[in-house]
PDB file of C-alpha atoms in Angstrom:
ATOM      1  CA  UNK A   1     -15.234  -4.443  -6.354  1.00 94.00           C
ATOM      2  CA  UNK A   2     -17.931  -2.243  -8.029  1.00 96.00           C
ATOM      3  CA  UNK A   3     -16.397   0.929  -9.510  1.00 97.00           C
ATOM      4  CA  UNK A   4     -19.108   3.042  -7.471  1.00 97.00           C
ATOM      5  CA  UNK A   5     -17.405   1.484  -4.267  1.00 97.00           C
ATOM      6  CA  UNK A   6     -13.965   2.218  -5.415  1.00 97.00           C
ATOM      7  CA  UNK A   7     -15.124   5.983  -6.177  1.00 97.00           C
ATOM      8  CA  UNK A   8     -16.498   6.161  -2.813  1.00 98.00           C
ATOM      9  CA  UNK A   9     -13.275   4.912  -1.284  1.00 98.00           C
ATOM     10  CA  UNK A  10     -11.239   7.376  -3.097  1.00 98.00           C
ATOM     11  CA  UNK A  11     -13.503  10.388  -2.085  1.00 98.00           C
ATOM     12  CA  UNK A  12     -13.302   9.286   1.332  1.00 98.00           C
ATOM     13  CA  UNK A  13      -9.431   8.996   1.314  1.00 98.00           C
ATOM     14  CA  UNK A  14      -9.287  12.476  -0.366  1.00 98.00           C
ATOM     15  CA  UNK A  15     -11.077  13.949   2.537  1.00 98.00           C
ATOM     16  CA  UNK A  16      -9.159  12.267   5.193  1.00 98.00           C
ATOM     17  CA  UNK A  17      -5.826  13.063   3.501  1.00 98.00           C
ATOM     18  CA  UNK A  18      -7.104  16.680   3.610  1.00 97.00           C
ATOM     19  CA  UNK A  19      -7.750  16.627   7.192  1.00 97.00           C
ATOM     20  CA  UNK A  20      -4.013  15.753   7.657  1.00 97.00           C
ATOM     21  CA  UNK A  21      -2.781  18.550   5.051  1.00 97.00           C
ATOM     22  CA  UNK A  22      -1.234  15.805   3.162  1.00 97.00           C
ATOM     23  CA  UNK A  23      -1.399  17.076  -0.841  1.00 97.00           C
ATOM     24  CA  UNK A  24      -1.049  14.649  -3.975  1.00 98.00           C
ATOM     25  CA  UNK A  25       0.681  15.549  -7.331  1.00 98.00           C
ATOM     26  CA  UNK A  26      -1.684  17.303  -9.777  1.00 97.00           C
ATOM     27  CA  UNK A  27      -1.772  14.158 -12.142  1.00 97.00           C
ATOM     28  CA  UNK A  28      -3.658  12.289  -9.379  1.00 98.00           C
ATOM     29  CA  UNK A  29      -6.988  14.372 -10.193  1.00 97.00           C
ATOM     30  CA  UNK A  30      -6.651  14.020 -13.974  1.00 96.00           C
ATOM     31  CA  UNK A  31      -9.671  12.913 -15.861  1.00 93.00           C
ATOM     32  CA  UNK A  32      -9.679  10.313 -18.568  1.00 91.00           C
ATOM     33  CA  UNK A  33      -9.424  13.011 -21.051  1.00 92.00           C
ATOM     34  CA  UNK A  34      -6.496  14.492 -19.447  1.00 95.00           C
ATOM     35  CA  UNK A  35      -4.732  11.352 -19.425  1.00 94.00           C
ATOM     36  CA  UNK A  36      -5.384  10.839 -23.103  1.00 91.00           C
ATOM     37  CA  UNK A  37      -3.740  14.276 -23.502  1.00 94.00           C
ATOM     38  CA  UNK A  38      -0.828  13.822 -21.316  1.00 95.00           C
ATOM     39  CA  UNK A  39      -0.123   9.908 -22.025  1.00 92.00           C
ATOM     40  CA  UNK A  40       3.280  10.507 -23.531  1.00 93.00           C
ATOM     41  CA  UNK A  41       4.693  12.767 -20.995  1.00 96.00           C
ATOM     42  CA  UNK A  42       3.390  10.801 -18.187  1.00 96.00           C
ATOM     43  CA  UNK A  43       4.849   7.432 -19.182  1.00 95.00           C
ATOM     44  CA  UNK A  44       6.798   7.090 -16.315  1.00 95.00           C
ATOM     45  CA  UNK A  45       3.517   7.425 -14.136  1.00 97.00           C
ATOM     46  CA  UNK A  46       1.938   4.562 -15.923  1.00 96.00           C
ATOM     47  CA  UNK A  47       4.925   2.192 -16.393  1.00 95.00           C
ATOM     48  CA  UNK A  48       6.036   2.456 -12.796  1.00 96.00           C
ATOM     49  CA  UNK A  49       2.591   2.264 -11.485  1.00 95.00           C
ATOM     50  CA  UNK A  50       2.246   5.417  -9.597  1.00 98.00           C
ATOM     51  CA  UNK A  51      -1.279   6.682  -8.570  1.00 98.00           C
ATOM     52  CA  UNK A  52      -4.462   5.319  -7.059  1.00 98.00           C
ATOM     53  CA  UNK A  53      -4.469   1.794  -5.656  1.00 97.00           C
ATOM     54  CA  UNK A  54      -7.276  -0.086  -4.029  1.00 97.00           C
ATOM     55  CA  UNK A  55      -7.523  -3.680  -2.941  1.00 96.00           C
ATOM     56  CA  UNK A  56      -9.792  -5.869  -1.100  1.00 96.00           C
ATOM     57  CA  UNK A  57      -7.182  -8.761  -1.625  1.00 95.00           C
ATOM     58  CA  UNK A  58     -10.067 -10.741  -3.202  1.00 92.00           C
ATOM     59  CA  UNK A  59     -12.069 -10.804   0.174  1.00 93.00           C
ATOM     60  CA  UNK A  60     -15.241  -9.223  -1.009  1.00 93.00           C
ATOM     61  CA  UNK A  61     -14.957  -7.036   2.096  1.00 95.00           C
ATOM     62  CA  UNK A  62     -12.840  -4.056   1.731  1.00 97.00           C
ATOM     63  CA  UNK A  63     -13.519  -2.595   5.099  1.00 97.00           C
ATOM     64  CA  UNK A  64     -12.697  -5.915   6.784  1.00 97.00           C
ATOM     65  CA  UNK A  65      -9.675  -6.908   4.523  1.00 97.00           C
ATOM     66  CA  UNK A  66      -8.420  -4.466   2.181  1.00 97.00           C
ATOM     67  CA  UNK A  67      -6.164  -1.411   1.718  1.00 98.00           C
ATOM     68  CA  UNK A  68      -6.086   2.111   0.340  1.00 98.00           C
ATOM     69  CA  UNK A  69      -2.722   3.160  -1.318  1.00 98.00           C
ATOM     70  CA  UNK A  70      -1.540   5.833  -3.408  1.00 98.00           C
ATOM     71  CA  UNK A  71       2.236   5.424  -4.865  1.00 98.00           C
ATOM     72  CA  UNK A  72       3.843   8.927  -5.105  1.00 98.00           C
ATOM     73  CA  UNK A  73       7.020   7.749  -6.644  1.00 98.00           C
ATOM     74  CA  UNK A  74       8.631   4.529  -7.766  1.00 98.00           C
ATOM     75  CA  UNK A  75      11.729   3.204  -9.768  1.00 97.00           C
ATOM     76  CA  UNK A  76      11.539   0.270 -12.210  1.00 92.00           C
ATOM     77  CA  UNK A  77      14.323  -2.577 -11.554  1.00 86.00           C
ATOM     78  CA  UNK A  78      16.776  -2.657 -14.315  1.00 85.00           C
ATOM     79  CA  UNK A  79      14.934   0.133 -16.498  1.00 90.00           C
ATOM     80  CA  UNK A  80      15.702   3.499 -14.667  1.00 91.00           C
ATOM     81  CA  UNK A  81      17.953   4.775 -12.247  1.00 92.00           C
ATOM     82  CA  UNK A  82      15.434   5.470  -9.306  1.00 96.00           C
ATOM     83  CA  UNK A  83      16.264   2.943  -6.443  1.00 96.00           C
ATOM     84  CA  UNK A  84      13.538   4.041  -4.130  1.00 98.00           C
ATOM     85  CA  UNK A  85       9.738   4.182  -3.903  1.00 98.00           C
ATOM     86  CA  UNK A  86       7.172   6.184  -1.536  1.00 98.00           C
ATOM     87  CA  UNK A  87       3.520   5.468  -0.754  1.00 98.00           C
ATOM     88  CA  UNK A  88       0.721   6.926   1.296  1.00 98.00           C
ATOM     89  CA  UNK A  89      -1.841   4.497   2.758  1.00 98.00           C
ATOM     90  CA  UNK A  90      -4.998   4.719   4.816  1.00 98.00           C
ATOM     91  CA  UNK A  91      -5.770   1.844   7.497  1.00 98.00           C
ATOM     92  CA  UNK A  92      -9.172   1.520   9.138  1.00 98.00           C
ATOM     93  CA  UNK A  93      -9.688   0.069  12.486  1.00 98.00           C
ATOM     94  CA  UNK A  94      -9.344  -3.753  12.377  1.00 98.00           C
ATOM     95  CA  UNK A  95      -8.997  -3.368   8.439  1.00 98.00           C
ATOM     96  CA  UNK A  96      -6.374  -6.139   7.702  1.00 98.00           C
ATOM     97  CA  UNK A  97      -3.523  -5.974   5.327  1.00 98.00           C
ATOM     98  CA  UNK A  98      -2.843  -9.895   5.535  1.00 98.00           C
ATOM     99  CA  UNK A  99       0.603 -11.648   6.269  1.00 98.00           C
ATOM    100  CA  UNK A 100       3.071 -11.207   3.555  1.00 98.00           C
ATOM    101  CA  UNK A 101       6.829 -10.412   3.110  1.00 98.00           C
ATOM    102  CA  UNK A 102       8.980  -9.175   0.149  1.00 98.00           C
ATOM    103  CA  UNK A 103      11.831 -10.970  -1.312  1.00 97.00           C
ATOM    104  CA  UNK A 104      13.725  -7.699  -2.605  1.00 96.00           C
ATOM    105  CA  UNK A 105      12.019  -4.765  -0.932  1.00 97.00           C
ATOM    106  CA  UNK A 106      13.105  -3.020   2.254  1.00 98.00           C
ATOM    107  CA  UNK A 107      10.729  -0.694   3.820  1.00 98.00           C
ATOM    108  CA  UNK A 108      10.008   1.806   6.475  1.00 98.00           C
ATOM    109  CA  UNK A 109       6.294   1.944   7.497  1.00 98.00           C
ATOM    110  CA  UNK A 110       5.434   5.213   9.022  1.00 98.00           C
ATOM    111  CA  UNK A 111       2.349   6.228  11.056  1.00 98.00           C
ATOM    112  CA  UNK A 112       1.903   9.809   9.745  1.00 98.00           C
ATOM    113  CA  UNK A 113      -1.293  10.614  11.760  1.00 98.00           C
ATOM    114  CA  UNK A 114      -4.475   9.671  13.128  1.00 98.00           C
ATOM    115  CA  UNK A 115      -4.896   6.275  15.122  1.00 98.00           C
ATOM    116  CA  UNK A 116      -2.417   3.694  16.080  1.00 98.00           C
ATOM    117  CA  UNK A 117      -1.095   0.988  13.750  1.00 98.00           C
ATOM    118  CA  UNK A 118      -0.721  -2.614  14.972  1.00 98.00           C
ATOM    119  CA  UNK A 119       1.917  -4.689  13.102  1.00 98.00           C
ATOM    120  CA  UNK A 120       2.325  -8.548  13.794  1.00 98.00           C
ATOM    121  CA  UNK A 121       5.506 -10.008  12.765  1.00 98.00           C
ATOM    122  CA  UNK A 122       7.188 -13.199  12.029  1.00 98.00           C
ATOM    123  CA  UNK A 123      10.420 -14.406  10.300  1.00 98.00           C
ATOM    124  CA  UNK A 124      10.054 -16.558   7.196  1.00 98.00           C
ATOM    125  CA  UNK A 125      11.273 -19.906   6.624  1.00 98.00           C
ATOM    126  CA  UNK A 126      12.924 -21.154   3.376  1.00 97.00           C
ATOM    127  CA  UNK A 127       9.594 -22.856   2.490  1.00 97.00           C
ATOM    128  CA  UNK A 128       7.588 -19.562   3.310  1.00 97.00           C
ATOM    129  CA  UNK A 129       6.470 -20.602   6.611  1.00 97.00           C
ATOM    130  CA  UNK A 130       6.369 -18.852   9.930  1.00 98.00           C
ATOM    131  CA  UNK A 131       9.697 -19.056  11.873  1.00 98.00           C
ATOM    132  CA  UNK A 132       9.590 -19.412  15.678  1.00 98.00           C
ATOM    133  CA  UNK A 133      12.509 -17.071  16.334  1.00 98.00           C
ATOM    134  CA  UNK A 134      12.487 -13.634  17.702  1.00 98.00           C
ATOM    135  CA  UNK A 135      12.189 -10.949  14.991  1.00 98.00           C
ATOM    136  CA  UNK A 136      14.880  -8.276  15.323  1.00 97.00           C
ATOM    137  CA  UNK A 137      14.091  -4.901  13.851  1.00 97.00           C
ATOM    138  CA  UNK A 138      14.329  -1.362  14.363  1.00 98.00           C
ATOM    139  CA  UNK A 139      11.595   1.182  15.708  1.00 98.00           C
ATOM    140  CA  UNK A 140      12.778   4.785  14.637  1.00 98.00           C
ATOM    141  CA  UNK A 141      16.318   3.582  14.477  1.00 97.00           C
ATOM    142  CA  UNK A 142      16.320   1.954  17.885  1.00 98.00           C
ATOM    143  CA  UNK A 143      16.824  -1.899  18.061  1.00 97.00           C
ATOM    144  CA  UNK A 144      13.830  -4.084  19.416  1.00 97.00           C
ATOM    145  CA  UNK A 145      13.273  -7.589  19.691  1.00 98.00           C
ATOM    146  CA  UNK A 146       9.620  -8.939  19.129  1.00 98.00           C
ATOM    147  CA  UNK A 147       8.567 -12.798  19.717  1.00 98.00           C
ATOM    148  CA  UNK A 148       7.350 -14.660  16.691  1.00 98.00           C
ATOM    149  CA  UNK A 149       3.952 -13.445  15.990  1.00 98.00           C
ATOM    150  CA  UNK A 150       4.361 -10.462  18.397  1.00 98.00           C
ATOM    151  CA  UNK A 151       2.768  -6.935  17.812  1.00 98.00           C
ATOM    152  CA  UNK A 152       4.468  -3.539  17.304  1.00 98.00           C
ATOM    153  CA  UNK A 153       2.251  -0.750  17.998  1.00 98.00           C
ATOM    154  CA  UNK A 154       3.076   2.682  16.038  1.00 98.00           C
ATOM    155  CA  UNK A 155       1.642   5.914  17.409  1.00 98.00           C
ATOM    156  CA  UNK A 156       1.681   8.935  15.221  1.00 98.00           C
ATOM    157  CA  UNK A 157       4.991   9.744  14.450  1.00 98.00           C
ATOM    158  CA  UNK A 158       6.790   6.477  14.876  1.00 98.00           C
ATOM    159  CA  UNK A 159       8.192   3.960  12.408  1.00 98.00           C
ATOM    160  CA  UNK A 160       9.393   0.527  11.659  1.00 98.00           C
ATOM    161  CA  UNK A 161      12.106  -0.755   9.425  1.00 98.00           C
ATOM    162  CA  UNK A 162      11.068  -4.132   7.798  1.00 98.00           C
ATOM    163  CA  UNK A 163      13.850  -6.125   6.069  1.00 98.00           C
ATOM    164  CA  UNK A 164      13.294  -8.551   3.468  1.00 98.00           C
ATOM    165  CA  UNK A 165      11.867 -11.965   4.262  1.00 98.00           C
ATOM    166  CA  UNK A 166       9.949 -10.644   7.491  1.00 98.00           C
ATOM    167  CA  UNK A 167       6.395 -11.365   7.447  1.00 98.00           C
ATOM    168  CA  UNK A 168       4.056  -8.630   8.528  1.00 98.00           C
ATOM    169  CA  UNK A 169       0.346  -7.940   8.705  1.00 98.00           C
ATOM    170  CA  UNK A 170      -1.190  -4.680  10.052  1.00 98.00           C
ATOM    171  CA  UNK A 171      -4.390  -2.992  10.975  1.00 98.00           C
ATOM    172  CA  UNK A 172      -5.466  -0.057  12.714  1.00 98.00           C
ATOM    173  CA  UNK A 173      -5.883  -0.524  16.482  1.00 98.00           C
ATOM    174  CA  UNK A 174      -9.682  -0.683  17.661  1.00 98.00           C
ATOM    175  CA  UNK A 175     -10.990   2.532  19.064  1.00 98.00           C
ATOM    176  CA  UNK A 176      -8.329   4.864  17.895  1.00 97.00           C
ATOM    177  CA  UNK A 177      -9.731   5.755  14.425  1.00 97.00           C
ATOM    178  CA  UNK A 178      -8.198   5.621  10.879  1.00 98.00           C
ATOM    179  CA  UNK A 179      -4.217   5.874  10.374  1.00 98.00           C
ATOM    180  CA  UNK A 180      -2.483   7.565   7.660  1.00 98.00           C
ATOM    181  CA  UNK A 181       0.328   5.455   6.991  1.00 98.00           C
ATOM    182  CA  UNK A 182       3.410   6.285   5.028  1.00 98.00           C
ATOM    183  CA  UNK A 183       5.712   3.963   3.211  1.00 98.00           C
ATOM    184  CA  UNK A 184       9.287   4.647   2.058  1.00 98.00           C
ATOM    185  CA  UNK A 185      11.137   1.804   0.408  1.00 98.00           C
ATOM    186  CA  UNK A 186      13.405   0.315  -2.059  1.00 98.00           C
ATOM    187  CA  UNK A 187      11.755   0.130  -5.342  1.00 97.00           C
ATOM    188  CA  UNK A 188       8.250  -1.554  -5.341  1.00 95.00           C
ATOM    189  CA  UNK A 189       7.008  -4.217  -7.619  1.00 93.00           C
ATOM    190  CA  UNK A 190       3.580  -5.547  -6.510  1.00 89.00           C
ATOM    191  CA  UNK A 191       3.524  -8.124  -9.363  1.00 86.00           C
ATOM    192  CA  UNK A 192       6.656 -10.094  -8.420  1.00 92.00           C
ATOM    193  CA  UNK A 193       7.887  -9.060  -4.867  1.00 95.00           C
ATOM    194  CA  UNK A 194       4.954 -10.109  -2.733  1.00 95.00           C
ATOM    195  CA  UNK A 195       4.885 -13.363  -0.753  1.00 96.00           C
ATOM    196  CA  UNK A 196       1.597 -13.809   0.844  1.00 96.00           C
ATOM    197  CA  UNK A 197       1.178 -16.585   3.673  1.00 97.00           C
ATOM    198  CA  UNK A 198      -2.082 -17.350   2.176  1.00 94.00           C
ATOM    199  CA  UNK A 199      -3.451 -17.138  -1.413  1.00 92.00           C
ATOM    200  CA  UNK A 200      -4.987 -13.594  -1.861  1.00 93.00           C
ATOM    201  CA  UNK A 201      -5.806 -11.168  -4.972  1.00 88.00           C
ATOM    202  CA  UNK A 202      -3.577  -8.303  -5.107  1.00 87.00           C
ATOM    203  CA  UNK A 203      -5.438  -6.242  -7.528  1.00 90.00           C
ATOM    204  CA  UNK A 204      -9.389  -5.986  -7.827  1.00 89.00           C
ATOM    205  CA  UNK A 205     -11.659  -7.233 -10.447  1.00 90.00           C
ATOM    206  CA  UNK A 206     -13.688  -4.187 -11.070  1.00 94.00           C
ATOM    207  CA  UNK A 207     -17.387  -4.433 -12.131  1.00 95.00           C
ATOM    208  CA  UNK A 208     -18.061  -0.965 -14.103  1.00 96.00           C
ATOM    209  CA  UNK A 209     -21.247   0.155 -12.819  1.00 96.00           C
ATOM    210  CA  UNK A 210     -20.252   3.664 -13.073  1.00 97.00           C
ATOM    211  CA  UNK A 211     -17.679   5.777 -14.691  1.00 95.00           C
ATOM    212  CA  UNK A 212     -14.271   6.147 -12.928  1.00 95.00           C
ATOM    213  CA  UNK A 213     -13.675   9.143 -10.685  1.00 95.00           C
ATOM    214  CA  UNK A 214      -9.832   8.645 -11.018  1.00 96.00           C
ATOM    215  CA  UNK A 215      -7.867   5.776 -12.832  1.00 96.00           C
ATOM    216  CA  UNK A 216      -6.318   2.972 -10.524  1.00 97.00           C
ATOM    217  CA  UNK A 217      -2.866   1.686 -11.260  1.00 96.00           C
ATOM    218  CA  UNK A 218      -4.445  -1.326 -12.471  1.00 94.00           C
ATOM    219  CA  UNK A 219      -6.620   0.656 -14.877  1.00 95.00           C
ATOM    220  CA  UNK A 220      -3.828   2.256 -17.074  1.00 95.00           C
ATOM    221  CA  UNK A 221      -3.670  -0.677 -19.544  1.00 93.00           C
ATOM    222  CA  UNK A 222      -7.333  -1.149 -19.971  1.00 92.00           C
ATOM    223  CA  UNK A 223      -8.185   2.462 -20.443  1.00 93.00           C
ATOM    224  CA  UNK A 224      -4.911   3.888 -21.840  1.00 92.00           C
ATOM    225  CA  UNK A 225      -3.653   0.927 -23.903  1.00 79.00           C
TER     226      UNK A 225
END
């Protein structure tokens, strides 16, 4: 992805979050100079990969297969005492996050506002395939049964709990507009805890055609050492 495209996505995301009165922590807006001054005190932000996160999953087409995320809080397994994580995401109409599950993380996906979020579900098999059994999950604490490959649609205010080993892909419902999506979960580790059904790239390769508007979580090592 070009840095100019990433900057544009961030600018659009800030505007959309502003529409829904969703505020980010002060360090979200730090410049590269600010990061240099606060590198030591912000060690947790960098080490636990908090912040801006944009991916096209290696598709080359962010708006067809991609996701905007901002990690607000996160622990680190076997390092600190924080056992939870929280993200805010933006999902466009028919913008796909591909099928995946987590070995460790259990999570709640929440529609915070905007359009409807469509989630397709499968149980996983021991060899990482799709099981044919019904998926049993909870929607806002209420038990539901979804057939293999079936859909759950979350309207604003609704949520679903996804346990470990449950395949899920999601996208915004066509004709309903972009969706502001929350995630509350156990500790998140995108380097080791994602099992995608097909091979994808989690973090983008960036073509530096302009200066970064804000650093991505995948930029910290490159720009801050």
